């Protein structure tokens, strides 16, 4: 019994297949087992891809291209509650599929993007939004990085200022004493 | 003193980092608080699992508090939760409504036949449309709904004896004090 690869049955690839399996037969039974594993693995990977391709994007009857673009945009901004690190557009979860359909139907009813988002927020909380809304509870989240940046900038500014003053005092001293011997490459940047 | 400032800042960052690791080892990252707590449960009309011609509606369940337990025969964590409902369900002193979520009716019936049926009533939501209104995102989930049809408490994930003792039972007692 020879294992057969699908897609290798055509005449053109037959010699290749014979070489492939012939070589395997020449080796021990164990090697053949390994080959079988390889074939099965390849099939599995192939099947997985085929499944993902058909499973993730089910065709929806969009009115026109603009609507499809809007749908893609909107579902990219919404989180899949099951996988949580995936957006609604890409997720293969059952619930994500249901929610895509829901979003699509709401769009057909003429709801705006904001209304559709609110619809999902009412059911699944702000967590469905990838961009957290600006509200008192999220001020730290939104402005925290900016505040840290400003604080850091302030520290740098104060340090630079202090060192410049110190350097200025040094320069003043050097001008009177040993200026002629200073390396020009050192000038002004000794912090 | 001043020369220790960078060290202190560094140690503060180490502390923050450590807190992040510690927090992630015990808190449930999948837990998302429901926005539906203390809001009226959504209206629904779903068929009974064993009598699909009969619809159960939100209105028909008003007047008595009940625990709506979302499960499915396909759901691994529900199988984990099931023995707890079998042993402790009666002691909760509340109507138990099973919510069969995205399940083939025959599978659900077999599941309940094999393992026992802890519910007073089982409703089936095969398409999963109503579950979206309830904000269901992972079975098992349990909603405590009071006599007026308001969602008072929600638990995501399997009910355990600890969860029941610490959270669910006190919530049930509070609801029952209002409307026995």
mmCIF file of C-alpha atoms in Angstrom:
data_model
loop_
_atom_site.group_PDB
_atom_site.id
_atom_site.type_symbol
_atom_site.label_atom_id
_atom_site.label_comp_id
_atom_site.label_asym_id
_atom_site.label_seq_id
_atom_site.Cartn_x
_atom_site.Cartn_y
_atom_site.Cartn_z
ATOM 1 C CA UNK A 1 0.000 0.000 0.000
ATOM 2 C CA UNK A 2 1.508 3.234 -1.114
ATOM 3 C CA UNK A 3 0.304 6.398 0.485
ATOM 4 C CA UNK A 4 -0.713 8.822 -2.213
ATOM 5 C CA UNK A 5 -0.521 12.535 -2.175
ATOM 6 C CA UNK A 6 -3.495 14.306 -3.628
ATOM 7 C CA UNK A 7 -2.511 16.590 -6.450
ATOM 8 C CA UNK A 8 0.504 14.467 -7.359
ATOM 9 C CA UNK A 9 -1.550 12.091 -9.452
ATOM 10 C CA UNK A 10 -1.039 13.919 -12.728
ATOM 11 C CA UNK A 11 1.326 12.455 -15.334
ATOM 12 C CA UNK A 12 3.824 15.237 -15.106
ATOM 13 C CA UNK A 13 4.452 14.843 -11.433
ATOM 14 C CA UNK A 14 4.323 11.052 -11.467
ATOM 15 C CA UNK A 15 8.122 10.497 -11.808
ATOM 16 C CA UNK A 16 8.661 12.881 -8.971
ATOM 17 C CA UNK A 17 6.188 10.976 -6.854
ATOM 18 C CA UNK A 18 7.815 7.662 -7.767
ATOM 19 C CA UNK A 19 11.196 8.962 -6.761
ATOM 20 C CA UNK A 20 9.719 10.294 -3.579
ATOM 21 C CA UNK A 21 8.031 7.084 -2.515
ATOM 22 C CA UNK A 22 10.632 4.831 -4.058
ATOM 23 C CA UNK A 23 13.255 6.355 -1.867
ATOM 24 C CA UNK A 24 11.060 5.932 1.147
ATOM 25 C CA UNK A 25 10.389 2.277 0.363
ATOM 26 C CA UNK A 26 14.084 1.594 0.073
ATOM 27 C CA UNK A 27 14.520 2.696 3.609
ATOM 28 C CA UNK A 28 13.269 0.981 6.708
ATOM 29 C CA UNK A 29 9.679 0.715 7.758
ATOM 30 C CA UNK A 30 10.386 3.378 10.323
ATOM 31 C CA UNK A 31 11.380 5.862 7.662
ATOM 32 C CA UNK A 32 8.154 5.130 5.842
ATOM 33 C CA UNK A 33 6.284 5.862 9.028
ATOM 34 C CA UNK A 34 8.093 9.166 9.237
ATOM 35 C CA UNK A 35 7.132 9.924 5.649
ATOM 36 C CA UNK A 36 3.513 9.106 6.412
ATOM 37 C CA UNK A 37 3.678 11.473 9.341
ATOM 38 C CA UNK A 38 5.084 14.126 7.060
ATOM 39 C CA UNK A 39 2.318 13.610 4.510
ATOM 40 C CA UNK A 40 -0.361 13.656 7.188
ATOM 41 C CA UNK A 41 1.135 16.777 8.729
ATOM 42 C CA UNK A 42 1.252 18.475 5.347
ATOM 43 C CA UNK A 43 -2.370 17.503 4.762
ATOM 44 C CA UNK A 44 -3.335 18.796 8.194
ATOM 45 C CA UNK A 45 -1.622 22.119 7.609
ATOM 46 C CA UNK A 46 -3.226 22.391 4.206
ATOM 47 C CA UNK A 47 -6.650 21.505 5.618
ATOM 48 C CA UNK A 48 -6.161 24.004 8.433
ATOM 49 C CA UNK A 49 -5.452 26.764 5.984
ATOM 50 C CA UNK A 50 -8.383 25.838 3.815
ATOM 51 C CA UNK A 51 -10.635 25.811 6.873
ATOM 52 C CA UNK A 52 -9.370 29.158 8.133
ATOM 53 C CA UNK A 53 -9.828 30.695 4.722
ATOM 54 C CA UNK A 54 -13.442 29.603 4.424
ATOM 55 C CA UNK A 55 -14.252 30.001 8.098
ATOM 56 C CA UNK A 56 -13.023 33.506 8.810
ATOM 57 C CA UNK A 57 -14.664 35.465 6.050
ATOM 58 C CA UNK A 58 -18.114 34.344 5.194
ATOM 59 C CA UNK A 59 -19.516 36.190 2.195
ATOM 60 C CA UNK A 60 -22.001 38.866 3.163
ATOM 61 C CA UNK A 61 -24.285 40.379 0.557
ATOM 62 C CA UNK A 62 -22.997 43.942 0.622
ATOM 63 C CA UNK A 63 -24.917 46.575 -1.284
ATOM 64 C CA UNK A 64 -21.752 48.071 -2.773
ATOM 65 C CA UNK A 65 -18.026 48.308 -2.235
ATOM 66 C CA UNK A 66 -18.315 51.388 -0.018
ATOM 67 C CA UNK A 67 -20.503 49.462 2.396
ATOM 68 C CA UNK A 68 -18.042 46.619 2.481
ATOM 69 C CA UNK A 69 -15.192 49.017 3.267
ATOM 70 C CA UNK A 70 -17.279 50.566 6.030
ATOM 71 C CA UNK A 71 -18.040 47.123 7.435
ATOM 72 C CA UNK A 72 -14.362 46.133 7.417
ATOM 73 C CA UNK A 73 -13.395 49.397 9.097
ATOM 74 C CA UNK A 74 -16.010 49.049 11.780
ATOM 75 C CA UNK A 75 -15.306 45.415 12.613
ATOM 76 C CA UNK A 76 -11.575 46.233 12.845
ATOM 77 C CA UNK A 77 -12.414 48.615 15.702
ATOM 78 C CA UNK A 78 -14.394 46.024 17.638
ATOM 79 C CA UNK A 79 -12.959 43.344 19.861
ATOM 80 C CA UNK A 80 -13.901 39.705 19.792
ATOM 81 C CA UNK A 81 -15.035 38.926 23.343
ATOM 82 C CA UNK A 82 -13.993 35.289 23.068
ATOM 83 C CA UNK A 83 -10.412 35.684 21.869
ATOM 84 C CA UNK A 84 -9.961 39.190 23.285
ATOM 85 C CA UNK A 85 -6.768 39.873 21.372
ATOM 86 C CA UNK A 86 -8.469 39.608 18.033
ATOM 87 C CA UNK A 87 -10.769 42.053 16.361
ATOM 88 C CA UNK A 88 -14.182 41.133 15.104
ATOM 89 C CA UNK A 89 -13.063 41.271 11.480
ATOM 90 C CA UNK A 90 -10.396 38.586 11.861
ATOM 91 C CA UNK A 91 -11.768 36.329 14.538
ATOM 92 C CA UNK A 92 -12.907 32.851 13.718
ATOM 93 C CA UNK A 93 -14.865 32.423 16.943
ATOM 94 C CA UNK A 94 -18.510 31.483 16.725
ATOM 95 C CA UNK A 95 -19.590 34.557 18.631
ATOM 96 C CA UNK A 96 -17.518 36.811 16.377
ATOM 97 C CA UNK A 97 -19.321 35.352 13.382
ATOM 98 C CA UNK A 98 -22.680 36.050 15.028
ATOM 99 C CA UNK A 99 -21.623 39.589 15.880
ATOM 100 C CA UNK A 100 -20.370 40.256 12.348
ATOM 101 C CA UNK A 101 -23.781 39.234 11.081
ATOM 102 C CA UNK A 102 -25.377 41.447 13.706
ATOM 103 C CA UNK A 103 -23.237 44.421 12.667
ATOM 104 C CA UNK A 104 -24.088 43.739 9.042
ATOM 105 C CA UNK A 105 -27.812 43.639 9.774
ATOM 106 C CA UNK A 106 -27.654 46.836 11.812
ATOM 107 C CA UNK A 107 -25.928 48.475 8.860
ATOM 108 C CA UNK A 108 -28.734 47.315 6.579
ATOM 109 C CA UNK A 109 -31.190 48.957 8.986
ATOM 110 C CA UNK A 110 -29.406 52.250 8.366
ATOM 111 C CA UNK A 111 -27.725 52.517 11.776
ATOM 112 C CA UNK A 112 -24.658 54.747 11.996
ATOM 113 C CA UNK A 113 -21.264 53.458 13.133
ATOM 114 C CA UNK A 114 -21.725 55.223 16.477
ATOM 115 C CA UNK A 115 -25.121 53.581 16.981
ATOM 116 C CA UNK A 116 -23.743 50.146 16.153
ATOM 117 C CA UNK A 117 -20.856 50.630 18.582
ATOM 118 C CA UNK A 118 -23.282 51.771 21.275
ATOM 119 C CA UNK A 119 -25.428 48.709 20.607
ATOM 120 C CA UNK A 120 -22.463 46.448 21.335
ATOM 121 C CA UNK A 121 -21.223 48.543 24.275
ATOM 122 C CA UNK A 122 -24.689 48.254 25.877
ATOM 123 C CA UNK A 123 -24.331 44.482 25.804
ATOM 124 C CA UNK A 124 -20.619 43.827 26.197
ATOM 125 C CA UNK A 125 -19.330 46.998 27.909
ATOM 126 C CA UNK A 126 -16.618 49.383 26.672
ATOM 127 C CA UNK A 127 -14.309 46.407 26.403
ATOM 128 C CA UNK A 128 -15.609 45.674 22.895
ATOM 129 C CA UNK A 129 -14.073 48.928 21.698
ATOM 130 C CA UNK A 130 -10.388 48.795 20.849
ATOM 131 C CA UNK A 131 -10.194 52.546 21.437
ATOM 132 C CA UNK A 132 -11.347 53.125 25.003
ATOM 133 C CA UNK A 133 -13.764 56.066 25.233
ATOM 134 C CA UNK A 134 -12.576 59.293 26.865
ATOM 135 C CA UNK A 135 -14.227 59.439 30.289
ATOM 136 C CA UNK A 136 -13.066 60.108 33.872
ATOM 137 C CA UNK A 137 -12.155 56.448 34.384
ATOM 138 C CA UNK A 138 -9.830 56.450 31.375
ATOM 139 C CA UNK A 139 -8.124 59.831 31.857
ATOM 140 C CA UNK A 140 -5.034 58.169 33.287
ATOM 141 C CA UNK A 141 -4.958 55.813 30.300
ATOM 142 C CA UNK A 142 -5.312 58.569 27.741
ATOM 143 C CA UNK A 143 -3.210 61.290 29.343
ATOM 144 C CA UNK A 144 -0.865 59.221 31.528
ATOM 145 C CA UNK A 145 1.764 58.688 28.806
ATOM 146 C CA UNK A 146 1.641 62.382 27.903
ATOM 147 C CA UNK A 147 2.016 63.319 31.578
ATOM 148 C CA UNK A 148 5.019 60.989 31.939
ATOM 149 C CA UNK A 149 6.549 62.458 28.777
ATOM 150 C CA UNK A 150 6.071 65.992 30.101
ATOM 151 C CA UNK A 151 7.526 65.046 33.484
ATOM 152 C CA UNK A 152 10.537 63.476 31.768
ATOM 153 C CA UNK A 153 10.936 66.514 29.538
ATOM 154 C CA UNK A 154 10.831 68.759 32.589
ATOM 155 C CA UNK A 155 13.554 66.725 34.324
ATOM 156 C CA UNK A 156 15.741 66.901 31.196
ATOM 157 C CA UNK A 157 15.125 70.639 30.781
ATOM 158 C CA UNK A 158 16.011 71.382 34.397
ATOM 159 C CA UNK A 159 19.134 69.202 34.260
ATOM 160 C CA UNK A 160 20.326 70.775 31.007
ATOM 161 C CA UNK A 161 19.728 74.240 32.384
ATOM 162 C CA UNK A 162 21.636 73.546 35.570
ATOM 163 C CA UNK A 163 24.584 72.046 33.736
ATOM 164 C CA UNK A 164 24.646 74.897 31.251
ATOM 165 C CA UNK A 165 24.832 77.379 34.105
ATOM 166 C CA UNK A 166 27.601 75.331 35.720
ATOM 167 C CA UNK A 167 29.426 75.051 32.379
ATOM 168 C CA UNK A 168 29.004 78.764 31.803
ATOM 169 C CA UNK A 169 30.666 79.451 35.161
ATOM 170 C CA UNK A 170 33.475 77.052 34.233
ATOM 171 C CA UNK A 171 33.940 78.706 30.834
ATOM 172 C CA UNK A 172 34.198 82.043 32.534
ATOM 173 C CA UNK A 173 36.952 80.715 34.749
ATOM 174 C CA UNK A 174 38.761 79.056 31.877
ATOM 175 C CA UNK A 175 38.651 82.191 29.764
ATOM 176 C CA UNK A 176 40.832 83.845 32.317
ATOM 177 C CA UNK A 177 43.201 80.996 32.999
ATOM 178 C CA UNK A 178 43.779 78.178 30.491
ATOM 179 C CA UNK A 179 41.495 78.823 27.525
ATOM 180 C CA UNK A 180 44.299 78.559 24.964
ATOM 181 C CA UNK A 181 44.889 74.911 25.853
ATOM 182 C CA UNK A 182 41.244 73.701 25.467
ATOM 183 C CA UNK A 183 40.393 71.205 22.762
ATOM 184 C CA UNK A 184 37.809 72.859 20.446
ATOM 185 C CA UNK A 185 35.866 69.567 20.167
ATOM 186 C CA UNK A 186 34.987 69.816 23.861
ATOM 187 C CA UNK A 187 33.438 73.213 23.614
ATOM 188 C CA UNK A 188 29.967 73.616 25.067
ATOM 189 C CA UNK A 189 28.847 69.969 25.311
ATOM 190 C CA UNK A 190 30.257 68.635 28.498
ATOM 191 C CA UNK A 191 27.013 67.181 29.886
ATOM 192 C CA UNK B 1 20.624 61.518 48.990
ATOM 193 C CA UNK B 2 20.274 62.898 45.506
ATOM 194 C CA UNK B 3 22.432 60.198 43.989
ATOM 195 C CA UNK B 4 19.893 57.580 45.146
ATOM 196 C CA UNK B 5 17.068 59.085 43.104
ATOM 197 C CA UNK B 6 17.747 56.962 39.976
ATOM 198 C CA UNK B 7 17.961 53.862 42.174
ATOM 199 C CA UNK B 8 14.644 54.688 43.853
ATOM 200 C CA UNK B 9 12.986 55.247 40.464
ATOM 201 C CA UNK B 10 14.449 51.958 39.250
ATOM 202 C CA UNK B 11 13.135 50.100 42.289
ATOM 203 C CA UNK B 12 9.702 51.659 41.781
ATOM 204 C CA UNK B 13 9.693 50.332 38.210
ATOM 205 C CA UNK B 14 10.789 46.897 39.452
ATOM 206 C CA UNK B 15 7.913 47.034 41.935
ATOM 207 C CA UNK B 16 5.446 47.908 39.184
ATOM 208 C CA UNK B 17 6.789 45.081 37.037
ATOM 209 C CA UNK B 18 6.490 42.634 39.921
ATOM 210 C CA UNK B 19 2.951 43.764 40.609
ATOM 211 C CA UNK B 20 2.072 43.153 36.948
ATOM 212 C CA UNK B 21 3.395 39.593 37.127
ATOM 213 C CA UNK B 22 1.707 38.891 40.453
ATOM 214 C CA UNK B 23 -1.606 40.338 39.310
ATOM 215 C CA UNK B 24 -1.602 38.346 36.107
ATOM 216 C CA UNK B 25 -1.078 35.093 37.959
ATOM 217 C CA UNK B 26 -4.390 35.277 39.781
ATOM 218 C CA UNK B 27 -6.822 37.669 38.135
ATOM 219 C CA UNK B 28 -9.057 36.346 35.376
ATOM 220 C CA UNK B 29 -8.094 38.238 32.248
ATOM 221 C CA UNK B 30 -11.224 36.995 30.528
ATOM 222 C CA UNK B 31 -13.523 38.532 33.114
ATOM 223 C CA UNK B 32 -15.345 41.578 31.800
ATOM 224 C CA UNK B 33 -17.914 43.171 34.117
ATOM 225 C CA UNK B 34 -21.326 43.155 32.524
ATOM 226 C CA UNK B 35 -22.909 46.529 31.799
ATOM 227 C CA UNK B 36 -26.291 44.871 32.340
ATOM 228 C CA UNK B 37 -26.082 44.602 36.140
ATOM 229 C CA UNK B 38 -29.030 46.385 37.775
ATOM 230 C CA UNK B 39 -30.631 46.874 34.377
ATOM 231 C CA UNK B 40 -33.775 45.124 33.169
ATOM 232 C CA UNK B 41 -33.033 41.816 31.488
ATOM 233 C CA UNK B 42 -33.561 41.988 27.732
ATOM 234 C CA UNK B 43 -36.886 40.792 26.398
ATOM 235 C CA UNK B 44 -36.727 37.320 24.998
ATOM 236 C CA UNK B 45 -38.952 34.604 23.642
ATOM 237 C CA UNK B 46 -37.242 31.234 23.414
ATOM 238 C CA UNK B 47 -38.622 27.716 22.972
ATOM 239 C CA UNK B 48 -38.477 25.121 25.706
ATOM 240 C CA UNK B 49 -35.854 22.498 24.998
ATOM 241 C CA UNK B 50 -38.205 19.559 25.467
ATOM 242 C CA UNK B 51 -41.277 21.268 24.017
ATOM 243 C CA UNK B 52 -40.121 23.558 21.182
ATOM 244 C CA UNK B 53 -43.693 24.557 20.348
ATOM 245 C CA UNK B 54 -43.927 26.387 23.691
ATOM 246 C CA UNK B 55 -42.212 29.733 24.003
ATOM 247 C CA UNK B 56 -40.887 31.045 27.281
ATOM 248 C CA UNK B 57 -40.758 34.840 27.499
ATOM 249 C CA UNK B 58 -39.287 37.267 29.959
ATOM 250 C CA UNK B 59 -42.826 38.269 30.970
ATOM 251 C CA UNK B 60 -43.812 34.669 31.718
ATOM 252 C CA UNK B 61 -40.942 34.354 34.217
ATOM 253 C CA UNK B 62 -41.693 37.607 36.089
ATOM 254 C CA UNK B 63 -42.874 37.474 39.697
ATOM 255 C CA UNK B 64 -40.244 35.084 41.029
ATOM 256 C CA UNK B 65 -36.482 35.494 41.070
ATOM 257 C CA UNK B 66 -34.585 32.936 39.019
ATOM 258 C CA UNK B 67 -31.069 31.950 38.083
ATOM 259 C CA UNK B 68 -30.482 31.814 34.342
ATOM 260 C CA UNK B 69 -27.601 29.438 33.700
ATOM 261 C CA UNK B 70 -26.112 29.508 30.202
ATOM 262 C CA UNK B 71 -24.715 26.132 29.191
ATOM 263 C CA UNK B 72 -24.126 23.949 26.169
ATOM 264 C CA UNK B 73 -23.363 20.296 25.638
ATOM 265 C CA UNK B 74 -20.296 21.381 23.620
ATOM 266 C CA UNK B 75 -18.926 23.448 26.471
ATOM 267 C CA UNK B 76 -16.126 21.854 28.494
ATOM 268 C CA UNK B 77 -16.351 24.233 31.457
ATOM 269 C CA UNK B 78 -20.111 23.556 31.648
ATOM 270 C CA UNK B 79 -19.397 19.870 32.216
ATOM 271 C CA UNK B 80 -17.097 20.983 34.999
ATOM 272 C CA UNK B 81 -19.836 23.142 36.511
ATOM 273 C CA UNK B 82 -22.605 20.592 36.104
ATOM 274 C CA UNK B 83 -21.906 18.421 39.194
ATOM 275 C CA UNK B 84 -21.921 21.569 41.344
ATOM 276 C CA UNK B 85 -25.380 22.473 40.046
ATOM 277 C CA UNK B 86 -26.521 18.902 40.626
ATOM 278 C CA UNK B 87 -25.375 18.888 44.245
ATOM 279 C CA UNK B 88 -25.928 22.524 45.262
ATOM 280 C CA UNK B 89 -28.599 23.715 42.813
ATOM 281 C CA UNK B 90 -31.561 22.696 44.986
ATOM 282 C CA UNK B 91 -30.044 24.320 48.057
ATOM 283 C CA UNK B 92 -29.892 27.715 46.366
ATOM 284 C CA UNK B 93 -33.629 28.003 46.998
ATOM 285 C CA UNK B 94 -34.340 29.646 43.669
ATOM 286 C CA UNK B 95 -35.821 28.662 40.323
ATOM 287 C CA UNK B 96 -33.068 27.347 38.039
ATOM 288 C CA UNK B 97 -33.567 28.112 34.369
ATOM 289 C CA UNK B 98 -31.154 26.427 31.972
ATOM 290 C CA UNK B 99 -30.231 28.393 28.865
ATOM 291 C CA UNK B 100 -29.028 25.992 26.210
ATOM 292 C CA UNK B 101 -26.715 28.098 24.072
ATOM 293 C CA UNK B 102 -25.893 27.352 20.418
ATOM 294 C CA UNK B 103 -26.550 23.697 20.793
ATOM 295 C CA UNK B 104 -28.246 20.961 18.831
ATOM 296 C CA UNK B 105 -31.405 20.116 20.836
ATOM 297 C CA UNK B 106 -30.709 16.391 20.656
ATOM 298 C CA UNK B 107 -27.177 16.854 21.986
ATOM 299 C CA UNK B 108 -28.450 18.968 24.859
ATOM 300 C CA UNK B 109 -31.175 16.486 25.722
ATOM 301 C CA UNK B 110 -28.692 13.602 25.711
ATOM 302 C CA UNK B 111 -26.260 15.624 27.812
ATOM 303 C CA UNK B 112 -28.949 16.305 30.436
ATOM 304 C CA UNK B 113 -30.187 12.725 30.304
ATOM 305 C CA UNK B 114 -26.705 11.301 30.884
ATOM 306 C CA UNK B 115 -25.583 13.695 33.576
ATOM 307 C CA UNK B 116 -28.854 14.609 35.219
ATOM 308 C CA UNK B 117 -30.970 17.708 34.852
ATOM 309 C CA UNK B 118 -30.486 20.310 37.586
ATOM 310 C CA UNK B 119 -32.918 22.788 35.992
ATOM 311 C CA UNK B 120 -36.571 23.529 36.629
ATOM 312 C CA UNK B 121 -36.912 24.647 33.052
ATOM 313 C CA UNK B 122 -34.598 24.631 30.046
ATOM 314 C CA UNK B 123 -34.901 27.081 27.182
ATOM 315 C CA UNK B 124 -32.994 26.719 23.934
ATOM 316 C CA UNK B 125 -31.250 29.413 21.944
ATOM 317 C CA UNK B 126 -29.852 27.540 19.000
ATOM 318 C CA UNK B 127 -29.073 30.555 16.777
ATOM 319 C CA UNK B 128 -27.549 32.473 19.698
ATOM 320 C CA UNK B 129 -29.283 35.725 18.788
ATOM 321 C CA UNK B 130 -30.864 36.327 22.212
ATOM 322 C CA UNK B 131 -27.547 35.584 23.903
ATOM 323 C CA UNK B 132 -26.118 38.694 22.226
ATOM 324 C CA UNK B 133 -28.754 40.782 24.032
ATOM 325 C CA UNK B 134 -27.636 39.184 27.282
ATOM 326 C CA UNK B 135 -24.006 39.933 26.472
ATOM 327 C CA UNK B 136 -23.067 36.268 26.652
ATOM 328 C CA UNK B 137 -19.524 35.655 25.449
ATOM 329 C CA UNK B 138 -18.511 32.411 27.038
ATOM 330 C CA UNK B 139 -20.496 29.616 28.579
ATOM 331 C CA UNK B 140 -21.055 28.902 31.349
ATOM 332 C CA UNK B 141 -22.508 32.175 32.532
ATOM 333 C CA UNK B 142 -25.095 32.697 35.248
ATOM 334 C CA UNK B 143 -27.501 35.597 35.602
ATOM 335 C CA UNK B 144 -29.484 36.235 38.757
ATOM 336 C CA UNK B 145 -32.735 37.903 37.719
ATOM 337 C CA UNK B 146 -35.094 39.264 40.355
ATOM 338 C CA UNK B 147 -38.885 39.145 40.487
ATOM 339 C CA UNK B 148 -39.146 42.391 38.543
ATOM 340 C CA UNK B 149 -36.946 41.076 35.756
ATOM 341 C CA UNK B 150 -33.838 43.052 36.687
ATOM 342 C CA UNK B 151 -30.405 41.415 36.357
ATOM 343 C CA UNK B 152 -28.864 41.626 39.815
ATOM 344 C CA UNK B 153 -25.731 39.561 39.534
ATOM 345 C CA UNK B 154 -23.755 37.827 36.851
ATOM 346 C CA UNK B 155 -21.065 35.211 37.090
ATOM 347 C CA UNK B 156 -18.877 34.327 34.131
ATOM 348 C CA UNK B 157 -17.288 30.900 34.160
ATOM 349 C CA UNK B 158 -18.206 27.791 36.127
ATOM 350 C CA UNK B 159 -20.007 28.170 39.432
ATOM 351 C CA UNK B 160 -17.931 26.595 42.171
ATOM 352 C CA UNK B 161 -18.882 25.962 45.813
ATOM 353 C CA UNK B 162 -16.664 28.953 46.728
ATOM 354 C CA UNK B 163 -18.343 31.304 44.239
ATOM 355 C CA UNK B 164 -21.752 30.153 45.441
ATOM 356 C CA UNK B 165 -20.898 30.651 49.115
ATOM 357 C CA UNK B 166 -19.139 33.982 48.698
ATOM 358 C CA UNK B 167 -21.106 35.687 45.926
ATOM 359 C CA UNK B 168 -24.144 33.909 44.569
ATOM 360 C CA UNK B 169 -25.876 32.867 47.767
ATOM 361 C CA UNK B 170 -25.637 36.342 49.373
ATOM 362 C CA UNK B 171 -26.985 37.856 46.151
ATOM 363 C CA UNK B 172 -29.855 35.343 46.084
ATOM 364 C CA UNK B 173 -30.650 36.036 49.732
ATOM 365 C CA UNK B 174 -30.775 39.774 49.036
ATOM 366 C CA UNK B 175 -33.112 39.276 46.081
ATOM 367 C CA UNK B 176 -35.351 36.934 48.053
ATOM 368 C CA UNK B 177 -35.637 39.375 50.952
ATOM 369 C CA UNK B 178 -37.224 41.849 48.542
ATOM 370 C CA UNK B 179 -39.615 39.401 46.954
ATOM 371 C CA UNK B 180 -39.925 36.079 48.769
#
